[in-house]
Amino acid sequence: MAVDGGCGDSADWKGRWNHVKKFLERSGPFTHPDFEPGTQALDFLLSTCKVLVIGAGGLGCELLKNLALSGFRQIHVIDMDTIDVSNLNRQFLFRPKDVGRPKAEVAAEFLNSRIPSCAVVPYFKKIQDMDESFYRQFHIIVCGLDSIIARRWINGMLMSFLHYEDGVLDPSSIIPLIDGGTEGFKGNVRVIIPGMTACIECTLALYPPQVNFPMCTIASMPRLPEHCIEYVRILQWPKEQPFGEGIVLDGDDPEHIQWIYQKSLERASQFNIKGVTYRLTQGVVKRIIPAVASTNAVIAAVCATEVFKIATSAYVPLNNYLVFNDVDGLYTYSFEAERKENCPACSQLPQNIEISPSAKLQEILDYLTNNASLQMKSPAITATMYGGNKTLYLQTVASIEERTRPNLSKTLKELGLVDGQELAVADVTTPQTMLFKLHFTT
Amino acid sequence: MELLQELNSDVSGSFVEESPEKLLDSDPSFFNRFNLVVATQLPESTLLRLAEVLWNSNIPLLVCRTYGLVGYMRVVIKEHTVVESHPDNMLEDLRLDKPFPELTEHIQDYDLEHMDKKDHSHTPWIVIVAKYLIKWFNEKSEQLPKSYKEKEAFKELIRQGVLKNENGTPEDEENFEEAIKNVNTALNRTEIPRGIEELFNDECCLKLTEQSSSFWILVRALKEFVANEGQGSLPVRGTIPDMMADSSKFIKLQNVYREKAKKDIAAVRNHAAKLLQSLGKAPESISERELKLFCSNAAFLRLVRCRSLSEEHSPSSCSKDAIISHMDNPDSEIVLYLMLRAVDRFYKQHGRYPGVYNYQVEDDIGKLKSCLTGFLQEHGLSVVVKDDYVHEFCRYGAAEPHAVAAFMGGKMTLPGPHQQQPAQPELCCLTALHSQSKGCNDRLQ
């Protein structure tokens, strides 16, 4: 590739960034209106821009590679997992000798040794382990996550940074979030500019519900091999504790899977059901969705391009949701997901609950978990009363759950709650406590 | 190559350090050793030569390139057949509109009016719909419910069958709810999909020879089945979706479909065996597994045929009309295709790509424009290309940004013409500018 002047940094050989420079040093008809050609954008990329990559798995490996080869140097990566042998077919920063080691650390080592001057910093942690000050240091955050809860959490974190002055959003409080997701041959990319575009919570209804078999089917009327496996996993294992008291089923332990498999075969033969295999057993227990390396490559490439565009203002970023499907031919489609007016995460509006004072607290709990826009997992509800905070119900600590459980069958009136009362709700789906206002109906 | 082999120890690889041009000069048969050839970033003249060699040897070619923020991919295969196309939204094959005798017999065994409550609530919805369909034919109409109004009326008929308790309020019967929900799709007509009819009428099916592939022999066997035992329908697929039911009822019903599928497969097998014999081929040339797979996927068979690159590039046979009509929208992705052709012409004339060095960009815009004009004229393409695109392509200076290459790499490895994947559209243009891509089938080449 032809050379057009060298780069000032001595670590870079002549012509190293030529391909990238063509987009940063030349004007063009399709660039972002704010774009100014020159050397400052490349300098920013090489020396200042700090990017956080969340996840070092299928998407994460591709993202890290793409960013590093596009000029980004200060890349931080966080992942709570260790490497499993089943990852090696697509998470190409890892080798058989790395199995058991933290993904983030091995990924960083690989990139730092393969790409000169690259300085990837790893964190072998859960995203919830890091605090506000950690996330505030980044210019852009890009996710390759496999969990909706985690996405909602980081989304909530970034929304909490938004600063409004006299109702006007301060742009320096915005950290863009690029979110990529894949499942088999399908994938999507979204560009989220907090406070300006739709956020994860705004479009929560787009996520399909998880498939869970009803208990009556599992317990008494199995029809599919999957029902038999779930029976053994959910009912038989806890009852028989085959590997010792309190030993939890480990999907990665072949002995555990073998036990589940044998028992599932027995159950299946009682009902004349065919189709239980070791592989299916593993798939059901680990909730495995087959991963396709190429889909990750495609989605990560689009994500990295968007990170590049936003970091350099070279082009107008995706606005704001791209869908990719390779099941039949090649299909991509992009559209503008709309913000939800009363989004719990990114709108400034308080969340209202209209309810009768004679309704029970249980009803509020049900609303928080079942409502399509909230979908909380195990919300803890407190109210400010009599000058202090009263915990109305909390599930995550056994002793408190027991103590507050009777409140669920009490009416809101009985609990001393009044019209206009604010309830503070905490849940794993959001790093911030959410405030709800009660409006009593007659 | 060493680095690649690190990724998967089961992969064996070798490399040849030679320019493709030299190989085409000295030993074109080199390429015949391969089942598939992938070509990236080749100049046009080399690519056309390579494509010619491969087309004549019937070897699939995947062309891939990255040019600035634009990616391009072209599949060149004479013929590609797919059995397991894994369609996304597959409708079930329940035959409720045309029940086969064994299904009718099984349905008759149910007496919904005189069942106890437990059995009533655990009867599979397929049986419920079938029973109420009989009621519909007796009471309302000889025709299947088709219009929205008719389907609503049919649903209402089913709803009346829900058991009621002493007070007259309907019980909670999930199987009846399932039946009502599925009315919309369960009564679809069982018919041969148009794509399969086209296969039946294809020359390759009508005129079998010794060289015919097992795919075409099976298509022909399928056609004969449809005309005989199938009575106008494809073999029964043999699977049913999960539904609320007790285990025993569900499995009995499932087996009715399974057994019918087996019978149908046996019939197709007979036709296939006769055809193989008449062609002088051994009966074992089509395995049992192949036959089963083919029959259960009979409704989803796919065929892709591409034009050769030389046909695409020749002014007399290029798809003028399709291109012109796409360019009604001047920002259609087809403009990227036209620009790539212009850029290749530039390379041919000037021995380099436009805008590689900063000082060239300004002047090359004019030169590229005349290349573009020349190309359009030669191919009779009366379209207008915005100057912005000419400028943009000069700006690119034939750069290969990693992310775009990564995207194309990902898309390239997704198909691979082997049994399991449906074929890609022949031509695919991506632009990272607007984060869009467009696949174009058959019409452009």
XYZ file of C-alpha atoms in Angstrom, chain B residues 124-400:
277
model
C -54.069 -32.034 21.503
C -55.281 -28.909 19.701
C -54.722 -30.545 16.317
C -57.452 -33.062 17.209
C -59.743 -30.274 18.391
C -59.374 -28.291 15.187
C -59.922 -31.423 13.122
C -63.091 -32.344 15.035
C -64.554 -28.873 14.808
C -63.723 -28.723 11.148
C -65.999 -31.701 10.649
C -68.694 -29.879 12.612
C -68.116 -26.795 10.425
C -68.560 -28.815 7.239
C -71.772 -30.332 8.589
C -73.329 -27.154 9.910
C -71.910 -24.094 8.202
C -70.176 -24.566 4.878
C -68.597 -27.112 2.625
C -65.560 -24.904 2.251
C -62.694 -24.435 4.638
C -62.935 -21.208 6.670
C -60.868 -18.759 4.645
C -61.818 -15.136 5.106
C -61.230 -13.295 8.344
C -64.943 -13.456 9.126
C -65.117 -17.185 8.501
C -62.061 -17.882 10.638
C -63.528 -15.806 13.474
C -66.758 -17.778 13.208
C -64.800 -21.022 13.275
C -62.886 -19.892 16.346
C -66.203 -19.099 18.013
C -67.434 -22.588 17.208
C -64.419 -24.051 18.957
C -64.810 -21.713 21.889
C -68.322 -23.049 22.463
C -66.805 -26.452 22.995
C -64.927 -25.345 26.099
C -66.267 -27.178 29.159
C -68.358 -25.146 31.543
C -68.674 -25.582 35.285
C -71.942 -25.733 37.272
C -72.418 -21.962 37.082
C -71.990 -21.911 33.330
C -68.610 -20.144 33.352
C -66.065 -21.621 30.976
C -63.245 -23.659 32.481
C -59.593 -22.909 31.889
C -58.771 -25.222 28.969
C -55.379 -24.261 27.597
C -55.598 -26.763 24.744
C -58.728 -25.058 23.451
C -56.984 -21.697 23.641
C -54.124 -23.164 21.625
C -56.590 -24.483 19.061
C -58.198 -21.073 18.673
C -54.849 -19.327 18.401
C -53.630 -21.715 15.727
C -56.702 -21.479 13.488
C -55.045 -18.730 11.474
C -52.217 -20.916 10.253
C -53.452 -24.474 10.750
C -56.011 -24.314 7.961
C -53.570 -23.199 5.266
C -53.936 -25.099 2.066
C -51.486 -27.914 1.588
C -49.951 -27.157 -1.765
C -46.732 -27.489 -3.679
C -44.662 -24.313 -3.240
C -43.996 -22.466 -6.460
C -40.243 -22.951 -6.173
C -40.721 -26.712 -6.083
C -43.027 -26.628 -9.124
C -40.262 -24.799 -10.963
C -37.848 -27.552 -10.018
C -40.284 -30.133 -11.365
C -40.412 -28.292 -14.689
C -36.681 -27.680 -14.943
C -34.753 -29.255 -17.805
C -32.476 -31.008 -15.342
C -35.452 -32.809 -13.834
C -37.237 -33.588 -17.093
C -34.143 -34.936 -18.836
C -32.198 -37.193 -16.524
C -28.904 -38.621 -17.707
C -26.103 -40.706 -16.242
C -24.437 -37.464 -15.219
C -27.460 -36.258 -13.267
C -26.731 -35.532 -9.626
C -28.657 -37.322 -6.890
C -30.442 -34.031 -6.196
C -32.106 -34.029 -9.610
C -32.862 -37.740 -9.509
C -34.599 -37.198 -6.187
C -36.488 -34.194 -7.544
C -37.789 -36.401 -10.318
C -38.675 -39.153 -7.851
C -40.496 -36.549 -5.812
C -42.403 -35.386 -8.872
C -43.534 -38.923 -9.591
C -44.569 -39.375 -5.973
C -46.664 -36.202 -6.125
C -48.381 -37.452 -9.276
C -49.148 -40.836 -7.742
C -49.167 -41.787 -4.058
C -48.988 -38.144 -2.995
C -52.191 -37.289 -4.875
C -50.925 -33.817 -5.579
C -49.058 -33.268 -2.308
C -45.471 -33.612 -1.131
C -44.504 -36.384 1.308
C -45.792 -35.727 4.837
C -43.038 -34.078 6.856
C -43.837 -36.140 9.959
C -43.258 -33.619 12.751
C -45.719 -31.752 14.930
C -45.088 -28.805 17.259
C -45.254 -29.250 21.013
C -48.688 -28.581 22.496
C -50.675 -28.874 25.704
C -51.628 -32.558 25.985
C -50.955 -35.540 28.153
C -47.910 -37.545 27.115
C -49.769 -40.543 25.800
C -52.178 -38.609 23.547
C -49.369 -36.438 22.213
C -47.082 -39.332 21.380
C -49.864 -41.327 19.727
C -50.695 -38.342 17.525
C -47.019 -37.713 16.800
C -46.640 -41.344 15.730
C -49.542 -41.073 13.295
C -47.645 -38.357 11.457
C -44.319 -40.153 11.814
C -45.635 -43.412 10.373
C -47.220 -41.636 7.437
C -43.948 -39.868 6.730
C -42.183 -43.245 6.718
C -44.713 -44.643 4.235
C -44.268 -41.664 1.963
C -40.491 -41.929 2.113
C -40.757 -45.598 1.108
C -42.850 -44.616 -1.915
C -40.316 -41.984 -2.962
C -37.596 -44.594 -2.477
C -39.311 -46.897 -4.982
C -39.511 -44.179 -7.583
C -35.879 -43.277 -7.016
C -34.794 -46.906 -7.321
C -36.603 -47.266 -10.651
C -34.997 -44.099 -11.972
C -31.536 -45.180 -10.861
C -32.020 -48.504 -12.568
C -33.111 -46.905 -15.818
C -29.995 -44.745 -15.724
C -27.764 -47.754 -15.132
C -26.800 -46.574 -11.657
C -26.496 -48.636 -8.502
C -29.450 -48.368 -6.097
C -27.020 -47.558 -3.256
C -25.854 -44.375 -4.969
C -28.476 -42.509 -2.990
C -28.192 -43.321 0.707
C -31.148 -43.803 3.049
C -30.028 -40.789 5.022
C -29.941 -38.612 1.902
C -33.415 -39.788 0.957
C -34.891 -39.098 4.398
C -33.346 -35.647 4.560
C -34.627 -34.846 1.111
C -38.188 -35.922 1.867
C -38.479 -34.085 5.162
C -37.159 -30.941 3.444
C -39.119 -31.390 0.252
C -40.952 -28.082 0.684
C -37.729 -26.133 1.226
C -35.466 -27.268 -1.610
C -33.517 -24.421 -3.152
C -31.688 -23.951 -6.426
C -29.318 -21.146 -7.290
C -27.865 -20.465 -10.679
C -25.503 -17.611 -11.373
C -24.346 -15.987 -14.540
C -20.678 -16.059 -15.318
C -18.506 -12.997 -14.762
C -17.872 -12.714 -18.463
C -21.600 -12.480 -19.115
C -21.868 -9.785 -16.479
C -18.993 -7.815 -17.951
C -19.877 -8.063 -21.582
C -21.743 -4.969 -22.844
C -24.052 -7.124 -24.898
C -25.257 -9.304 -22.061
C -25.071 -7.092 -18.972
C -28.371 -6.361 -17.218
C -28.956 -2.861 -18.558
C -32.616 -2.576 -17.671
C -32.218 -3.734 -14.088
C -29.386 -1.302 -13.461
C -31.194 1.614 -15.042
C -34.337 0.987 -13.050
C -32.410 0.688 -9.770
C -30.704 3.992 -10.529
C -34.037 5.771 -10.489
C -32.907 6.317 -6.951
C -29.491 7.932 -7.449
C -28.379 6.821 -3.997
C -29.254 3.199 -4.542
C -26.421 0.853 -3.600
C -26.048 -0.017 -7.285
C -24.158 3.237 -7.713
C -21.392 1.659 -5.652
C -21.222 -1.208 -8.109
C -20.940 1.234 -11.012
C -18.176 3.135 -9.234
C -16.220 -0.060 -8.620
C -16.407 -0.857 -12.328
C -15.213 2.696 -13.076
C -12.334 2.359 -10.657
C -11.277 -0.885 -12.331
C -11.330 0.855 -15.676
C -9.158 3.594 -14.226
C -6.668 0.944 -13.087
C -6.605 -0.557 -16.550
C -5.945 2.796 -18.176
C -3.541 4.327 -15.685
C -1.907 1.311 -14.032
C -2.967 2.483 -10.583
C -6.070 3.212 -8.547
C -7.308 6.822 -8.230
C -6.353 9.072 -5.325
C -3.737 6.888 -3.718
C -1.479 9.836 -2.931
C -2.821 13.101 -1.517
C -1.576 15.136 -4.437
C -3.454 12.929 -6.890
C -6.911 13.252 -5.410
C -7.879 16.546 -7.056
C -6.851 15.627 -10.602
C -8.018 12.041 -10.415
C -11.596 13.135 -9.845
C -11.793 14.320 -13.427
C -10.003 11.242 -14.754
C -12.232 8.897 -12.817
C -15.280 10.700 -14.071
C -14.291 10.119 -17.661
C -13.603 6.452 -16.936
C -17.085 6.229 -15.469
C -18.656 7.967 -18.438
C -16.811 5.717 -20.852
C -17.942 2.610 -18.992
C -21.570 3.738 -18.842
C -21.641 4.587 -22.528
C -20.072 1.344 -23.622
C -22.654 -0.638 -21.697
C -25.589 1.473 -22.831
C -26.340 2.566 -19.286
C -28.128 5.873 -19.496
C -27.925 6.753 -15.832
C -26.670 9.758 -13.901
C -24.108 9.265 -11.182
C -23.732 12.059 -8.680
C -20.322 13.763 -8.614
C -20.222 13.155 -4.884
C -19.639 9.460 -5.507
C -16.774 10.125 -7.888
C -15.192 12.374 -5.292
C -15.760 9.822 -2.545
C -14.125 7.015 -4.503
C -11.083 9.176 -5.203
C -10.908 9.993 -1.561
C -10.777 6.306 -0.696
C -7.498 5.888 -2.571
C -8.141 2.142 -2.618
C -7.787 1.999 1.168
C -8.658 -1.194 2.981
